[in-house]
Coordinates of N, CA and C in Angstrom, one line a residue:
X1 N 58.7 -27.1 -46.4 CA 59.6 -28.2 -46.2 C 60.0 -28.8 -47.5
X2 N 61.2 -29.0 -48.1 CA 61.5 -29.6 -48.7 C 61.4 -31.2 -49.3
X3 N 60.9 -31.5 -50.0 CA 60.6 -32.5 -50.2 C 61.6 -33.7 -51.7
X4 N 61.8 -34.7 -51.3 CA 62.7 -35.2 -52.4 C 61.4 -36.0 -53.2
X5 N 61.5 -36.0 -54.6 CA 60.7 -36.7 -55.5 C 61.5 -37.8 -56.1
X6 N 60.7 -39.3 -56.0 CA 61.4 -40.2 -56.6 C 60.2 -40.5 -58.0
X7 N 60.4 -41.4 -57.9 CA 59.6 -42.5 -59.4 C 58.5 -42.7 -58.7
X8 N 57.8 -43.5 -59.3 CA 56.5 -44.4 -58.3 C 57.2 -45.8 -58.6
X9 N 57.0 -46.4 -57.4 CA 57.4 -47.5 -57.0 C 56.3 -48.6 -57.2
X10 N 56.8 -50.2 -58.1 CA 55.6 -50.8 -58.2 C 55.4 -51.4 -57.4
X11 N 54.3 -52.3 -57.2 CA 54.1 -53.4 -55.8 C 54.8 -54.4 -55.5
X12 N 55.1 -54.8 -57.1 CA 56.1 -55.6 -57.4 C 57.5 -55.8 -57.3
X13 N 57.7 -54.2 -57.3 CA 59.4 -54.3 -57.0 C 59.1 -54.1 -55.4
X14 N 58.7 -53.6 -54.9 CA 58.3 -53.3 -52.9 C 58.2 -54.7 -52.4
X15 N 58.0 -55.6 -52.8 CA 57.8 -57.3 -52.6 C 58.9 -58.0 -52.9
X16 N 59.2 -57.1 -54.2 CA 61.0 -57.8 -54.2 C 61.9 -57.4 -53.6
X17 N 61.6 -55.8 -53.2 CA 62.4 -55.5 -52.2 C 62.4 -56.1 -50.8
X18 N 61.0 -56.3 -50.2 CA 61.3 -56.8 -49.0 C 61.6 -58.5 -48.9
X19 N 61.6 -59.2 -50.3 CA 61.7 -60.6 -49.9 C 63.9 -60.5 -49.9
X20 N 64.3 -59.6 -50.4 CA 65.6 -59.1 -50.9 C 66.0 -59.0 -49.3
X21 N 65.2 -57.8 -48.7 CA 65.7 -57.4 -47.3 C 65.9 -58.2 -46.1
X22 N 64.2 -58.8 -46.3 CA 64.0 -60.0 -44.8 C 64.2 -61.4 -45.5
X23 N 63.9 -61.6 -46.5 CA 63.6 -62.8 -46.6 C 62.8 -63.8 -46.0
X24 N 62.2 -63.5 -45.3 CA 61.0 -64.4 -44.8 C 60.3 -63.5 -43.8
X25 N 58.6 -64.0 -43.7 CA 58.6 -63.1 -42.7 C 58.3 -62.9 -40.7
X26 N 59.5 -64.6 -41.2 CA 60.0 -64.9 -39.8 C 61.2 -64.1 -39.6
X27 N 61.8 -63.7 -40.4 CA 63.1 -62.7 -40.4 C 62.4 -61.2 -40.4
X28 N 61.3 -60.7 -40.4 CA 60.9 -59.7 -40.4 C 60.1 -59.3 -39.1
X29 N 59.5 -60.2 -38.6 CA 59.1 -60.3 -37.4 C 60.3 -60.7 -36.7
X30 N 61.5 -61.1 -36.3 CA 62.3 -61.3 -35.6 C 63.1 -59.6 -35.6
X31 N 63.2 -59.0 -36.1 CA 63.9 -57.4 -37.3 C 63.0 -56.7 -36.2
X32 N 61.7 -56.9 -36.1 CA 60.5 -56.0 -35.3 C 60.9 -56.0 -33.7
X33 N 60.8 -57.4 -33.5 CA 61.2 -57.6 -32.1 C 62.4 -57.1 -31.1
X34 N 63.4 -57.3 -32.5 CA 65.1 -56.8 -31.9 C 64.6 -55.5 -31.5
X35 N 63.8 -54.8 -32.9 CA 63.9 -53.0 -32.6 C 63.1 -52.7 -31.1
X36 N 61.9 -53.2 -30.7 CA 60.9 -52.7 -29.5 C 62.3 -53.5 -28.5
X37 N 62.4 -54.8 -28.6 CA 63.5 -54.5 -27.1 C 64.6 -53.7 -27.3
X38 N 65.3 -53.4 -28.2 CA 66.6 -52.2 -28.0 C 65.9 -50.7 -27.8
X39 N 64.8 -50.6 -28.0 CA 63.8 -49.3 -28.0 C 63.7 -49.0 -26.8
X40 N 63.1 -50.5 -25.9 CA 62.4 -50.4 -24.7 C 63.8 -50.5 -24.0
X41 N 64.5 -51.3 -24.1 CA 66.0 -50.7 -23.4 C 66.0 -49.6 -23.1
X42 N 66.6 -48.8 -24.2 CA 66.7 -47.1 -23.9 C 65.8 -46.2 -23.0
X43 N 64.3 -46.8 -23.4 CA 63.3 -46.3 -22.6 C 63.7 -46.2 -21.0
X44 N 64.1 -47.7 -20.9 CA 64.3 -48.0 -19.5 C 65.8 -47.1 -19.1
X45 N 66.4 -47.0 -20.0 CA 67.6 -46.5 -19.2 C 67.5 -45.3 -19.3
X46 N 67.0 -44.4 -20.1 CA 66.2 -43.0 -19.7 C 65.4 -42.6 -18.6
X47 N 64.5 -43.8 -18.3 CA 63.9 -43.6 -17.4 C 64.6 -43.2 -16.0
X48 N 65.4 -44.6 -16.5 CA 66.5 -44.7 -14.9 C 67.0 -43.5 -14.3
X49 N 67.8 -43.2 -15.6 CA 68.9 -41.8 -15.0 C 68.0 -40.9 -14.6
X50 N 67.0 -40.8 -15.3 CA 65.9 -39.4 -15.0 C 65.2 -39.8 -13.4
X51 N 64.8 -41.1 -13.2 CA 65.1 -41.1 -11.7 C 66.0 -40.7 -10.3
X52 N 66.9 -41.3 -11.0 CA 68.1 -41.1 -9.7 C 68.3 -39.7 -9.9
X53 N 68.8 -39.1 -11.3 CA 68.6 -37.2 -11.0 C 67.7 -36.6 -9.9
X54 N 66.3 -37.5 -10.4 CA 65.4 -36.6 -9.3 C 65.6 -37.4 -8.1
X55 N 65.7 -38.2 -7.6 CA 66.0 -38.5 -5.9 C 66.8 -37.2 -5.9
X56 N 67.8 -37.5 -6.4 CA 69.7 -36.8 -5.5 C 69.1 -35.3 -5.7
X57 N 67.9 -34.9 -6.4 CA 67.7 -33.5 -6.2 C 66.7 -33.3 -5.0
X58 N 65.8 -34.1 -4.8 CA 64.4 -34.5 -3.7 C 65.5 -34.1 -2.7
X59 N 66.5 -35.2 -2.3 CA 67.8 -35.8 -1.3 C 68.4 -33.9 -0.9
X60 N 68.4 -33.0 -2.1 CA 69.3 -31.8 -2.0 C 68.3 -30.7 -1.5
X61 N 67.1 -31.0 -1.7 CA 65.9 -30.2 -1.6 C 66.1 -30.3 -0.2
X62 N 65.4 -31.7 0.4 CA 65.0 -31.8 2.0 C 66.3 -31.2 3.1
X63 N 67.7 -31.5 2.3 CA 68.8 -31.1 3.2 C 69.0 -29.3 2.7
X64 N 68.6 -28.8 2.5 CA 68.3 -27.5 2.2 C 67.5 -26.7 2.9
X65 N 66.4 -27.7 2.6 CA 65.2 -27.0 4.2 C 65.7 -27.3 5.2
X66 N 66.0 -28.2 5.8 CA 66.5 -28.7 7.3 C 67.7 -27.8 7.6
X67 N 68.3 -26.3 7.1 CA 69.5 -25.7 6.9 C 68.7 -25.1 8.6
X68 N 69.7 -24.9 9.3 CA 69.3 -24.2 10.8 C 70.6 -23.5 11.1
X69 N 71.5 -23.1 10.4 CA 72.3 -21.9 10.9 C 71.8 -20.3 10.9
X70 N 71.7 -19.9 12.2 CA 71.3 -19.2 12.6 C 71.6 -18.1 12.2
X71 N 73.3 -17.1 11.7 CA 73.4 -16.5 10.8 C 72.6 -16.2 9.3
X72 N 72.6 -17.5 8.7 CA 72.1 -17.1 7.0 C 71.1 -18.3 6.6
X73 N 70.7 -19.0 7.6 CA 69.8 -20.0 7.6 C 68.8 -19.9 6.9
X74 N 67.8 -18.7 7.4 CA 66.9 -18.3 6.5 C 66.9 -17.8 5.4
X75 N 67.8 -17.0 4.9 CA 68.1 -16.6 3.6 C 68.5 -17.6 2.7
X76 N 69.2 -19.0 2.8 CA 69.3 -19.9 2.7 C 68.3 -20.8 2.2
X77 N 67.3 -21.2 3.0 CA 65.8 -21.8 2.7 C 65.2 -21.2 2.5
X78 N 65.3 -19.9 2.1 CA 64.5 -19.2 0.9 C 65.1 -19.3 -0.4
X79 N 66.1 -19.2 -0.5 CA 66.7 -19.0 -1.8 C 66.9 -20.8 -2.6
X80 N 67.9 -21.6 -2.0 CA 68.0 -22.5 -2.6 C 66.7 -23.8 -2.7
X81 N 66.7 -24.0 -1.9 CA 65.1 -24.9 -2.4 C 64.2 -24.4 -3.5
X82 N 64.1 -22.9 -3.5 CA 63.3 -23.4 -5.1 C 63.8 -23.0 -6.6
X83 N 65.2 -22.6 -6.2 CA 66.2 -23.1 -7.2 C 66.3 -24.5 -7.5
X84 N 66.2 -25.0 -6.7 CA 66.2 -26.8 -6.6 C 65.0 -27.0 -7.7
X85 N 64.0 -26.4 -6.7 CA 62.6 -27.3 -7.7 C 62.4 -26.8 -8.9
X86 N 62.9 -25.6 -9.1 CA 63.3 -24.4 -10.4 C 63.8 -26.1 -11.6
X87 N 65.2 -26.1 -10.9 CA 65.9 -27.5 -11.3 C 65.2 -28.9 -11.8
X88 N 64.6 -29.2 -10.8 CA 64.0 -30.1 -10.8 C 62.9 -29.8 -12.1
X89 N 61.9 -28.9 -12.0 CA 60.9 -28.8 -13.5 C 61.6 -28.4 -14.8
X90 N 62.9 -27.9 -14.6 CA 63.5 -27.9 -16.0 C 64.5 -29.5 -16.3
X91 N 64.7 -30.1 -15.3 CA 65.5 -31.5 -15.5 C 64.6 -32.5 -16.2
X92 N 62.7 -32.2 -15.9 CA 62.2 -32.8 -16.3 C 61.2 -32.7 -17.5
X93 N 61.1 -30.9 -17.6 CA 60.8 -31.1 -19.2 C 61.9 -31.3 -20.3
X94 N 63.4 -31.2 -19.9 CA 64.3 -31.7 -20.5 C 64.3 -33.5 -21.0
X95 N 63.9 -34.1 -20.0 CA 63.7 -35.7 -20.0 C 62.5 -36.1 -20.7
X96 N 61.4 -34.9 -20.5 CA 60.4 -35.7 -21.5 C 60.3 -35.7 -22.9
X97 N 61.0 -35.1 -24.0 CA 61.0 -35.4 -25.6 C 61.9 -36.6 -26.0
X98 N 62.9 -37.2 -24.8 CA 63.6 -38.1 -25.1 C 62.7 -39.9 -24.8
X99 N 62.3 -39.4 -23.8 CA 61.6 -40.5 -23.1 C 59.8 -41.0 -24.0
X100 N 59.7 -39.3 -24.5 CA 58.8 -39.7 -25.5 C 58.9 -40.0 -27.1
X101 N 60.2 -39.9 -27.7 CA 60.7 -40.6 -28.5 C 60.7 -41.6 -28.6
X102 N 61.3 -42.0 -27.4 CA 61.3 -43.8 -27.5 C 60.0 -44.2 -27.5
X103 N 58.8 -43.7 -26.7 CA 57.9 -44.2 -26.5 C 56.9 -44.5 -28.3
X104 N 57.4 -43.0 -28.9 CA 56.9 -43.3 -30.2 C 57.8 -44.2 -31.1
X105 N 59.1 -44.4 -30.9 CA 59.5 -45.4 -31.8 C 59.1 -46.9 -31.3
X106 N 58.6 -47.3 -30.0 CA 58.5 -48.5 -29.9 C 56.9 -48.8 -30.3
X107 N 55.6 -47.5 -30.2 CA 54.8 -47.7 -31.1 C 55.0 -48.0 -32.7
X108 N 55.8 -47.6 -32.8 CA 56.0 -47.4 -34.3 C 56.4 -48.7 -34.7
X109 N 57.0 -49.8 -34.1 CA 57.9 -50.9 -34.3 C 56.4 -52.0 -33.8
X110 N 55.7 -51.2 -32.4 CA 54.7 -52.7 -32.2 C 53.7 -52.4 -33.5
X111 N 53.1 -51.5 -34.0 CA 52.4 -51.4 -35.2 C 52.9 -52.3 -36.2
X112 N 53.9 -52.3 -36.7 CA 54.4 -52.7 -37.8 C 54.6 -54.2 -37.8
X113 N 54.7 -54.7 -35.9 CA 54.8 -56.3 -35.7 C 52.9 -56.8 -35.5
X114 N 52.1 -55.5 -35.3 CA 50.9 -56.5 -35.4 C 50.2 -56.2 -36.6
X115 N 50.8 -55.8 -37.5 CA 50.2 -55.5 -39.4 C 51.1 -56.7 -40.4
X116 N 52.1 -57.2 -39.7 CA 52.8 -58.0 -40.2 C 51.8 -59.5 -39.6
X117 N 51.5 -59.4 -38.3 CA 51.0 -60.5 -37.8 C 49.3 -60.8 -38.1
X118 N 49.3 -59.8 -38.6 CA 47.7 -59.4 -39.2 C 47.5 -59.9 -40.7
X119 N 48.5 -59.6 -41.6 CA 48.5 -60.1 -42.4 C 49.2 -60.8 -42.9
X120 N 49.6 -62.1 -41.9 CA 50.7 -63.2 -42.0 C 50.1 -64.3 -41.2
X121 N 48.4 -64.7 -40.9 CA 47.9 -65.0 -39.7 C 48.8 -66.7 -39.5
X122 N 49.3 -67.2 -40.3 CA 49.8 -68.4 -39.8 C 51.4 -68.1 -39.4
X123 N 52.2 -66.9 -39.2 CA 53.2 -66.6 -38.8 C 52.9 -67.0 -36.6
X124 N 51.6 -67.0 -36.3 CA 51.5 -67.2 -35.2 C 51.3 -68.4 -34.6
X125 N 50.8 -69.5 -35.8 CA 50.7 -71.1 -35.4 C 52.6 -71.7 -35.6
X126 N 53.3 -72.0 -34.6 CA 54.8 -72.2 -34.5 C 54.6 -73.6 -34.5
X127 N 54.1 -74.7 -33.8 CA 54.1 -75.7 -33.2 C 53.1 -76.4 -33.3
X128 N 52.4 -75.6 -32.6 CA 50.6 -75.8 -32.4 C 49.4 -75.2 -33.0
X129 N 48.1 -75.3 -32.4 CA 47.2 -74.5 -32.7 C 47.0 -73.6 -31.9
X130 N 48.2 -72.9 -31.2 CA 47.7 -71.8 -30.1 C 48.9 -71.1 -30.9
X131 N 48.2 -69.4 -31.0 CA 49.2 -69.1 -31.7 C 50.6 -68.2 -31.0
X132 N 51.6 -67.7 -31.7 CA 52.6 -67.5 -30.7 C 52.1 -66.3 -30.4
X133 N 51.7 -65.5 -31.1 CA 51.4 -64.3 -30.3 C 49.9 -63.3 -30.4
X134 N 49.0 -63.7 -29.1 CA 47.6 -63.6 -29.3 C 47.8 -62.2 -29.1
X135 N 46.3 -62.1 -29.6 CA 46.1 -60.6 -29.9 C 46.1 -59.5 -28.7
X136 N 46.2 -60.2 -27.1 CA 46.4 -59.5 -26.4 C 47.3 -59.1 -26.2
X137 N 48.5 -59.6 -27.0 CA 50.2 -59.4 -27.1 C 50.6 -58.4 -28.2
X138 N 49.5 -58.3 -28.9 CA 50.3 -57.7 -29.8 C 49.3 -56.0 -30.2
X139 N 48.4 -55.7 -29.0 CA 47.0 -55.1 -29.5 C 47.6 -53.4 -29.1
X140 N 47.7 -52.0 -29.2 CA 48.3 -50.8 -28.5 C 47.8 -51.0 -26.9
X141 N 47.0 -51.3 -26.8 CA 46.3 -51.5 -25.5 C 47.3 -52.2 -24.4
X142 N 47.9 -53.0 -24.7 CA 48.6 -53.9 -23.7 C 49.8 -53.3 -23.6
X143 N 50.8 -53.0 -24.7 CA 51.8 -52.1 -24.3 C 52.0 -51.2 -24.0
X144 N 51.2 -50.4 -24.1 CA 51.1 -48.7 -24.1 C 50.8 -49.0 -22.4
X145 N 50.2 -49.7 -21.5 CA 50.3 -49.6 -20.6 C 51.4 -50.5 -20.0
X146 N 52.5 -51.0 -20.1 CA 53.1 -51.0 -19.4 C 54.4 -50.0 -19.6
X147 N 54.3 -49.1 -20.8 CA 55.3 -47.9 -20.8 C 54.7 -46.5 -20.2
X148 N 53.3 -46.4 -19.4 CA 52.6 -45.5 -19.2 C 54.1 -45.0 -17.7
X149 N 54.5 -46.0 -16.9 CA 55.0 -45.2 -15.7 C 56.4 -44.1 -16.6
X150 N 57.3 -45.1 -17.9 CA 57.5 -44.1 -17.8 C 57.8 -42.5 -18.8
X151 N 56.5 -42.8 -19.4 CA 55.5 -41.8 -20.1 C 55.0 -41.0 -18.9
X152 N 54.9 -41.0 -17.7 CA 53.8 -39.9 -17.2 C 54.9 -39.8 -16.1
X153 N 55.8 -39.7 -15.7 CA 56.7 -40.1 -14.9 C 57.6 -38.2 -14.5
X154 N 57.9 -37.4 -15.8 CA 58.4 -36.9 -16.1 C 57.1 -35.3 -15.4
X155 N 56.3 -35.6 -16.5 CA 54.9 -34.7 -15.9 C 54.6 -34.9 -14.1
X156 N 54.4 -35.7 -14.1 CA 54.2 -36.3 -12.2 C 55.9 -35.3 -11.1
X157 N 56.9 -35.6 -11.7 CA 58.0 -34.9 -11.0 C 57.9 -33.2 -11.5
X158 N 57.8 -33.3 -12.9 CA 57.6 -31.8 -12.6 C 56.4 -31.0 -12.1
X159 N 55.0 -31.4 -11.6 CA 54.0 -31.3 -10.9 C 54.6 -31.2 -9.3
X160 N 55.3 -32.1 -8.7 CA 55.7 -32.2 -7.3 C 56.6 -31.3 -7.3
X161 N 57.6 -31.0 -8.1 CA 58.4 -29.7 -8.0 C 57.8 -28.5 -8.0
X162 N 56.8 -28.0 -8.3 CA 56.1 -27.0 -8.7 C 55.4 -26.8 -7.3
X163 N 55.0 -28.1 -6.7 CA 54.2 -28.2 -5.4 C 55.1 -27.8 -4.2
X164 N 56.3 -28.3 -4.7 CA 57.2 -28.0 -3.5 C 57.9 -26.3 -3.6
X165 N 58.2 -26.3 -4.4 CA 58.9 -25.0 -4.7 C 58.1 -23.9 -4.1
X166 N 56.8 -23.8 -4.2 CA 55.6 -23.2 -3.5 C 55.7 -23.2 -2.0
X167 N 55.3 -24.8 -1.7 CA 55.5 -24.8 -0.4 C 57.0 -24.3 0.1
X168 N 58.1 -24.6 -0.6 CA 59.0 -24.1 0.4 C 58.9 -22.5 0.7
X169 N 58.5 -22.5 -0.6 CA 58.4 -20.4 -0.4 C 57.7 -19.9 0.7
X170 N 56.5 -20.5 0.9 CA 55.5 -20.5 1.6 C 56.1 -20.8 3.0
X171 N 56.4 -21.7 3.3 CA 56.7 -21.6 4.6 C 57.9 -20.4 5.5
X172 N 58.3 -20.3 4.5 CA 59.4 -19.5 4.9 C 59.2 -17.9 5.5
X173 N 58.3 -18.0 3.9 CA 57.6 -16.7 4.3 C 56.3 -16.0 5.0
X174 N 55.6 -17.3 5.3 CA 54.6 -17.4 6.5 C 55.1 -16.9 7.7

């Protein structure tokens, strides 16, 4: 892989740089914050569409099986249902490098706001002596679990497709 070589950079000018950039490092933690909510935005609206895809395909699955015309009915619920769920596990290893992108750029942004808040420890006293943001707020532990549903979300549907696609086979041909 190609690699670009610059100078070595001193500490000195990297401090001038970032007092140049943020200017304070209430503007730098404000910089951090913007990026995890526009992050976690996307997360969520990734998530979304990748939901409602899979209902309206669940939605095309079940009215697939329930097919009862008596001419091509069977040929019918053999064939398309696990074309569906076929669908369905490729819709969803399709959704998960995007959905886990975001997941690493908003680690990548809360890192950077609890190393800032780590080594800026009065950036947390605002007002008072409680500070703005305790270490339960800012620790991988706390966020990483509330983007777990939709981190595992993608794995979990393509598991159920896999389950169903089987069972449809299976019944059919039982």
């Amino acid at each position: 892989m190609p690699r670009i070589l610059t100078s070595h950079t001193s500490d000195s000018e990297l401090t001038e740089h970032n007092a140049k950039m943020f200017g304070s490092p209430k503007e730098r933690l404000d910089f951090y914050r913007r990026e995890i909510q526009y992050e976690t935005s996307i997360l969520a609206n990734r998530t979304d569409a990748y939901l409602a895809a899979q209902s309206f395909l669940v939605i095309a699955f079940a009215s697939s099986m329930g097919n009862l015309n008596p001419e091509w009915g069977k040929m019918f619920t053999l064939v398309v249902p696990p074309f569906l769920a076929l669908l369905g596990v490729l819709s969803s290893l399709n959704a998960w490098p995007g959905i886990r992108a975001a997941y690493d750029i908003i680690d990548h942004w809360y890192y950077k706001q609890s190393e800032l808040l780590r080594s800026e420890p009065v950036m947390g006293m605002a007002y008072d002596e409680s500070p703005l943001f305790c270490e339960r707020e800012s620790t991988h532990k706390g966020y990483r679990k509330a983007l777990l549903f939709s981190v595992r979300t993608p794995w979990i549907f393509a598991s159920f497709w896999v389950l169903l696609g089987f069972w449809g086979v299976f019944i059919q041909v039982a």
